[in-house]
PDB file of C-alpha atoms in Angstrom:
ATOM      1  CA  MET A   1     -14.649  15.601  11.109  1.00 87.00           C
ATOM      2  CA  GLN A   2     -14.977  12.381   9.158  1.00 91.00           C
ATOM      3  CA  PHE A   3     -12.209  10.318   7.598  1.00 92.00           C
ATOM      4  CA  VAL A   4     -13.710   8.059   4.956  1.00 94.00           C
ATOM      5  CA  LEU A   5     -11.822   4.871   4.163  1.00 95.00           C
ATOM      6  CA  ASP A   6     -11.896   4.512   0.399  1.00 93.00           C
ATOM      7  CA  PRO A   7     -10.082   1.284  -0.479  1.00 90.00           C
ATOM      8  CA  PRO A   8      -8.109   1.015  -2.700  1.00 89.00           C
ATOM      9  CA  ARG A   9      -7.878   4.792  -3.275  1.00 93.00           C
ATOM     10  CA  GLY A  10      -6.803   6.004   0.180  1.00 95.00           C
ATOM     11  CA  VAL A  11      -8.198   7.972   3.103  1.00 96.00           C
ATOM     12  CA  ALA A  12      -9.050  11.575   2.280  1.00 91.00           C
ATOM     13  CA  PRO A  13      -7.265  13.896   2.219  1.00 94.00           C
ATOM     14  CA  VAL A  14      -4.454  11.473   1.313  1.00 96.00           C
ATOM     15  CA  ARG A  15      -4.767   9.416  -1.853  1.00 96.00           C
ATOM     16  CA  LEU A  16      -2.589   6.559  -2.975  1.00 95.00           C
ATOM     17  CA  GLY A  17      -0.116   7.744  -5.606  1.00 94.00           C
ATOM     18  CA  MET A  18       0.465  11.194  -4.060  1.00 95.00           C
ATOM     19  CA  THR A  19       4.041  12.442  -3.832  1.00 94.00           C
ATOM     20  CA  LEU A  20       5.672  13.171  -0.484  1.00 93.00           C
ATOM     21  CA  ASP A  21       5.121  16.916  -0.971  1.00 94.00           C
ATOM     22  CA  GLU A  22       1.463  16.387  -1.888  1.00 96.00           C
ATOM     23  CA  ALA A  23       0.879  14.201   1.184  1.00 95.00           C
ATOM     24  CA  VAL A  24       2.562  16.735   3.473  1.00 95.00           C
ATOM     25  CA  ALA A  25       0.449  19.530   1.975  1.00 96.00           C
ATOM     26  CA  ALA A  26      -2.742  17.465   2.334  1.00 95.00           C
ATOM     27  CA  VAL A  27      -2.337  17.059   6.104  1.00 95.00           C
ATOM     28  CA  SER A  28      -0.561  20.313   6.988  1.00 94.00           C
ATOM     29  CA  GLY A  29      -3.836  21.973   7.961  1.00 91.00           C
ATOM     30  CA  TRP A  30      -3.838  19.829  11.125  1.00 90.00           C
ATOM     31  CA  GLY A  31      -0.446  21.070  12.264  1.00 86.00           C
ATOM     32  CA  ARG A  32       3.087  20.330  11.237  1.00 90.00           C
ATOM     33  CA  PRO A  33       3.430  16.709  10.071  1.00 94.00           C
ATOM     34  CA  ARG A  34       6.610  14.766  10.766  1.00 94.00           C
ATOM     35  CA  VAL A  35       8.492  13.328   7.810  1.00 92.00           C
ATOM     36  CA  TYR A  36      10.646  10.265   8.347  1.00 90.00           C
ATOM     37  CA  ARG A  37      12.934   9.378   5.471  1.00 88.00           C
ATOM     38  CA  ALA A  38      13.762   5.783   4.572  1.00 83.00           C
ATOM     39  CA  ASP A  39      16.758   4.483   6.497  1.00 82.00           C
ATOM     40  CA  ALA A  40      18.396   1.242   7.599  1.00 74.00           C
ATOM     41  CA  VAL A  41      15.373   0.368   9.771  1.00 76.00           C
ATOM     42  CA  ARG A  42      12.519   1.467   7.485  1.00 78.00           C
ATOM     43  CA  ASP A  43      12.718   1.092   3.702  1.00 81.00           C
ATOM     44  CA  PHE A  44      10.016   3.706   2.999  1.00 85.00           C
ATOM     45  CA  ASP A  45       9.393   7.399   3.618  1.00 90.00           C
ATOM     46  CA  LEU A  46       6.670   8.192   6.132  1.00 91.00           C
ATOM     47  CA  VAL A  47       4.490  11.245   6.775  1.00 94.00           C
ATOM     48  CA  SER A  48       3.048  11.123  10.280  1.00 94.00           C
ATOM     49  CA  THR A  49       0.555  13.426  11.951  1.00 94.00           C
ATOM     50  CA  GLU A  50      -2.414  13.482  14.291  1.00 92.00           C
ATOM     51  CA  TYR A  51      -5.859  15.017  14.167  1.00 90.00           C
ATOM     52  CA  HIS A  52      -7.700  15.360  17.501  1.00 86.00           C
ATOM     53  CA  GLY A  53      -6.379  12.047  18.866  1.00 85.00           C
ATOM     54  CA  ILE A  54      -6.524  10.121  15.574  1.00 90.00           C
ATOM     55  CA  GLY A  55      -3.064   9.044  14.348  1.00 91.00           C
ATOM     56  CA  PHE A  56      -2.538   9.278  10.596  1.00 94.00           C
ATOM     57  CA  GLN A  57       0.401   7.972   8.546  1.00 95.00           C
ATOM     58  CA  ALA A  58       1.130   7.802   4.835  1.00 95.00           C
ATOM     59  CA  ALA A  59       3.917   5.538   3.579  1.00 93.00           C
ATOM     60  CA  MET A  60       5.780   6.210   0.350  1.00 91.00           C
ATOM     61  CA  GLU A  61       7.555   3.203  -1.093  1.00 84.00           C
ATOM     62  CA  ARG A  62       7.788   2.606  -4.824  1.00 69.00           C
ATOM     63  CA  ASP A  63       8.638   5.734  -6.808  1.00 79.00           C
ATOM     64  CA  HIS A  64       8.329   7.777  -3.587  1.00 84.00           C
ATOM     65  CA  ARG A  65       4.550   7.877  -3.910  1.00 92.00           C
ATOM     66  CA  VAL A  66       1.972   7.019  -1.243  1.00 94.00           C
ATOM     67  CA  THR A  67       1.361   3.271  -1.235  1.00 93.00           C
ATOM     68  CA  ALA A  68      -0.486   2.934   2.080  1.00 94.00           C
ATOM     69  CA  VAL A  69      -2.353   5.012   4.642  1.00 96.00           C
ATOM     70  CA  THR A  70      -2.738   3.854   8.234  1.00 95.00           C
ATOM     71  CA  VAL A  71      -5.121   5.411  10.740  1.00 95.00           C
ATOM     72  CA  TRP A  72      -4.925   4.738  14.493  1.00 92.00           C
ATOM     73  CA  GLY A  73      -7.948   4.964  16.710  1.00 87.00           C
ATOM     74  CA  PRO A  74      -8.105   7.354  19.621  1.00 81.00           C
ATOM     75  CA  ASP A  75      -7.822   6.577  23.280  1.00 70.00           C
ATOM     76  CA  GLU A  76     -11.233   5.921  24.767  1.00 64.00           C
ATOM     77  CA  ASP A  77     -11.941   9.537  25.757  1.00 61.00           C
ATOM     78  CA  GLU A  78     -10.313  11.244  22.756  1.00 65.00           C
ATOM     79  CA  ALA A  79     -11.579  12.331  19.358  1.00 56.00           C
ATOM     80  CA  LEU A  80     -15.248  12.312  20.242  1.00 68.00           C
ATOM     81  CA  ASP A  81     -15.893  14.628  17.283  1.00 82.00           C
ATOM     82  CA  VAL A  82     -13.936  12.520  14.757  1.00 87.00           C
ATOM     83  CA  GLN A  83     -15.209   9.467  12.905  1.00 90.00           C
ATOM     84  CA  VAL A  84     -13.261   7.018  10.728  1.00 93.00           C
ATOM     85  CA  LEU A  85     -15.859   5.518   8.403  1.00 94.00           C
ATOM     86  CA  LEU A  86     -16.037   2.402   6.251  1.00 94.00           C
ATOM     87  CA  ASP A  87     -19.328   2.119   4.397  1.00 92.00           C
ATOM     88  CA  GLY A  88     -20.868   4.484   6.957  1.00 93.00           C
ATOM     89  CA  LEU A  89     -19.707   2.490  10.008  1.00 95.00           C
ATOM     90  CA  ASP A  90     -17.283   4.057  12.478  1.00 94.00           C
ATOM     91  CA  VAL A  91     -14.336   1.647  12.447  1.00 94.00           C
ATOM     92  CA  PHE A  92     -13.169   2.542  15.958  1.00 92.00           C
ATOM     93  CA  ARG A  93     -16.566   2.766  17.681  1.00 91.00           C
ATOM     94  CA  THR A  94     -18.374  -0.157  16.043  1.00 94.00           C
ATOM     95  CA  PRO A  95     -17.432  -3.603  17.403  1.00 95.00           C
ATOM     96  CA  ALA A  96     -14.800  -5.258  15.196  1.00 95.00           C
ATOM     97  CA  ASP A  97     -16.950  -8.336  14.588  1.00 94.00           C
ATOM     98  CA  GLU A  98     -19.744  -6.103  13.237  1.00 96.00           C
ATOM     99  CA  ILE A  99     -17.328  -4.351  10.850  1.00 95.00           C
ATOM    100  CA  LEU A 100     -16.092  -7.711   9.518  1.00 95.00           C
ATOM    101  CA  ALA A 101     -19.610  -9.119   9.176  1.00 95.00           C
ATOM    102  CA  HIS A 102     -20.723  -5.987   7.322  1.00 95.00           C
ATOM    103  CA  ALA A 103     -17.739  -6.231   4.952  1.00 92.00           C
ATOM    104  CA  ALA A 104     -18.529  -9.899   4.266  1.00 93.00           C
ATOM    105  CA  ARG A 105     -22.194  -9.102   3.595  1.00 94.00           C
ATOM    106  CA  ASN A 106     -21.019  -6.539   1.046  1.00 90.00           C
ATOM    107  CA  GLY A 107     -19.055  -9.157  -0.879  1.00 90.00           C
ATOM    108  CA  ARG A 108     -15.606  -8.565   0.583  1.00 90.00           C
ATOM    109  CA  ARG A 109     -13.611 -11.702   1.373  1.00 91.00           C
ATOM    110  CA  ILE A 110     -12.181 -11.516   4.896  1.00 93.00           C
ATOM    111  CA  ASP A 111      -8.929 -13.262   5.798  1.00 92.00           C
ATOM    112  CA  ASN A 112      -9.310 -13.782   9.541  1.00 90.00           C
ATOM    113  CA  GLU A 113      -6.559 -16.375   9.978  1.00 92.00           C
ATOM    114  CA  ASP A 114      -4.942 -14.025  12.490  1.00 92.00           C
ATOM    115  CA  PRO A 115      -7.870 -12.674  14.529  1.00 91.00           C
ATOM    116  CA  GLU A 116      -5.680  -9.809  15.826  1.00 92.00           C
ATOM    117  CA  ALA A 117      -4.996  -8.658  12.242  1.00 92.00           C
ATOM    118  CA  PRO A 118      -7.849  -9.524   9.851  1.00 93.00           C
ATOM    119  CA  TYR A 119      -7.694  -8.095   6.349  1.00 91.00           C
ATOM    120  CA  VAL A 120      -9.493  -7.909   3.034  1.00 89.00           C
ATOM    121  CA  PRO A 121      -7.123  -9.217   0.380  1.00 84.00           C
ATOM    122  CA  GLY A 122      -7.165  -7.665  -3.039  1.00 80.00           C
ATOM    123  CA  VAL A 123      -8.175  -4.199  -1.840  1.00 78.00           C
ATOM    124  CA  THR A 124      -6.023  -4.019   0.634  1.00 84.00           C
ATOM    125  CA  LEU A 125      -7.911  -3.140   3.787  1.00 91.00           C
ATOM    126  CA  ALA A 126      -6.250  -4.376   6.972  1.00 92.00           C
ATOM    127  CA  PHE A 127      -7.282  -4.011  10.595  1.00 94.00           C
ATOM    128  CA  THR A 128      -5.574  -4.595  13.926  1.00 92.00           C
ATOM    129  CA  ARG A 129      -6.863  -5.202  17.413  1.00 91.00           C
ATOM    130  CA  THR A 130      -3.433  -5.263  19.016  1.00 84.00           C
ATOM    131  CA  THR A 131      -2.995  -2.867  21.929  1.00 80.00           C
ATOM    132  CA  SER A 132      -1.416  -2.728  25.355  1.00 75.00           C
ATOM    133  CA  GLN A 133      -4.132  -0.338  26.540  1.00 78.00           C
ATOM    134  CA  ASN A 134      -6.752  -1.369  29.051  1.00 81.00           C
ATOM    135  CA  VAL A 135      -9.726  -1.746  26.671  1.00 84.00           C
ATOM    136  CA  PRO A 136     -12.837  -3.942  26.632  1.00 85.00           C
ATOM    137  CA  ARG A 137     -12.045  -7.452  25.410  1.00 88.00           C
ATOM    138  CA  ASP A 138     -14.123 -10.384  24.224  1.00 89.00           C
ATOM    139  CA  ALA A 139     -14.141 -13.895  25.744  1.00 90.00           C
ATOM    140  CA  THR A 140     -10.976 -14.817  23.782  1.00 89.00           C
ATOM    141  CA  GLY A 141      -9.073 -11.787  25.075  1.00 88.00           C
ATOM    142  CA  LEU A 142      -9.199  -9.788  21.833  1.00 90.00           C
ATOM    143  CA  PRO A 143     -10.061  -6.096  22.020  1.00 90.00           C
ATOM    144  CA  THR A 144     -13.703  -5.714  20.997  1.00 91.00           C
ATOM    145  CA  HIS A 145     -12.844  -2.784  18.705  1.00 91.00           C
ATOM    146  CA  PHE A 146     -10.158  -2.224  16.099  1.00 93.00           C
ATOM    147  CA  THR A 147      -7.149  -0.129  17.068  1.00 91.00           C
ATOM    148  CA  SER A 148      -5.873   0.677  13.567  1.00 94.00           C
ATOM    149  CA  VAL A 149      -6.760   0.294   9.911  1.00 95.00           C
ATOM    150  CA  LEU A 150      -4.626   0.349   6.761  1.00 94.00           C
ATOM    151  CA  VAL A 151      -5.769   1.196   3.230  1.00 95.00           C
ATOM    152  CA  ALA A 152      -3.571   0.276   0.266  1.00 92.00           C
ATOM    153  CA  ASN A 153      -3.958  -1.068  -3.243  1.00 83.00           C
ATOM    154  CA  GLU A 154      -4.233  -4.726  -4.198  1.00 79.00           C
ATOM    155  CA  ASN A 155      -0.479  -5.003  -4.826  1.00 74.00           C
ATOM    156  CA  TYR A 156       0.559  -3.907  -1.350  1.00 74.00           C
ATOM    157  CA  ARG A 157       3.236  -6.217   0.027  1.00 59.00           C
ATOM    158  CA  THR A 158       1.723  -6.853   3.444  1.00 51.00           C
ATOM    159  CA  ALA A 159      -1.592  -6.653   5.227  1.00 41.00           C
ATOM    160  CA  GLU A 160       0.119  -5.556   8.454  1.00 46.00           C
ATOM    161  CA  PRO A 161      -0.425  -1.882   9.340  1.00 47.00           C
ATOM    162  CA  LEU A 162       2.676   0.275   9.386  1.00 49.00           C
ATOM    163  CA  GLY A 163       2.892   0.661  13.137  1.00 47.00           C
ATOM    164  CA  ALA A 164       2.339  -2.963  14.082  1.00 40.00           C
ATOM    165  CA  ALA A 165       6.030  -3.304  14.891  1.00 36.00           C
ATOM    166  CA  GLY A 166       5.621  -0.721  17.630  1.00 37.00           C
ATOM    167  CA  GLU A 167       6.071   2.490  15.646  1.00 41.00           C
ATOM    168  CA  SER A 168       3.131   4.796  15.834  1.00 38.00           C
ATOM    169  CA  GLY A 169       4.987   7.886  14.777  1.00 37.00           C
ATOM    170  CA  ALA A 170       2.025   9.995  15.802  1.00 34.00           C
TER     171      ALA A 170
END
C-alpha cells in the first residue's frame, strides 16, 4: 500500500475539503475509525485510524471540513508493506535530511528554524522528528528519520502536526 502526500490537496484517500462523513467513509475500509468531536481541549473534529502500523488523522476545523491530514510513521519493525511517499521518496524510510534536500532541489522553500519540526510554508507540508522511541539519531541528537508529516493548504494556522502535543489518537 502506498500513501502519496499530495500537498496542498491531502493524502489519498482523504482530501482537504471533505466533510466528516466523507473522511470517515474514505478510511473505513481499514477498520472502524475513531471520531473525536471538538471540545474544551481541542477546537476541531478529528477522524483517527491506523493502517498496518501507520497512524492517520484528518482534522476538520473551518466549516467542519478536512483542513489537515497527519500521518505517523510506524515503529521500526511495523508496516513493512506500506510506504508514505513524497515525490517518490518514502518519508519514513528515507533520511530526513535527504527528504529536505530533495524538496529544496524541487523549488520548495524549507523553514528549518526548528530542526525537530521543519516545514514547507505556503503548501503546508510539515514534518516532525520528535519521538521518545529508541531510534537512530544524528550527531546533534535528532532522529535521522521523520516520525510524522502533515499536509494542509497554504492557509493552515500552524505547521505543527496535530499530535505534537502528545495526542496520537491512533
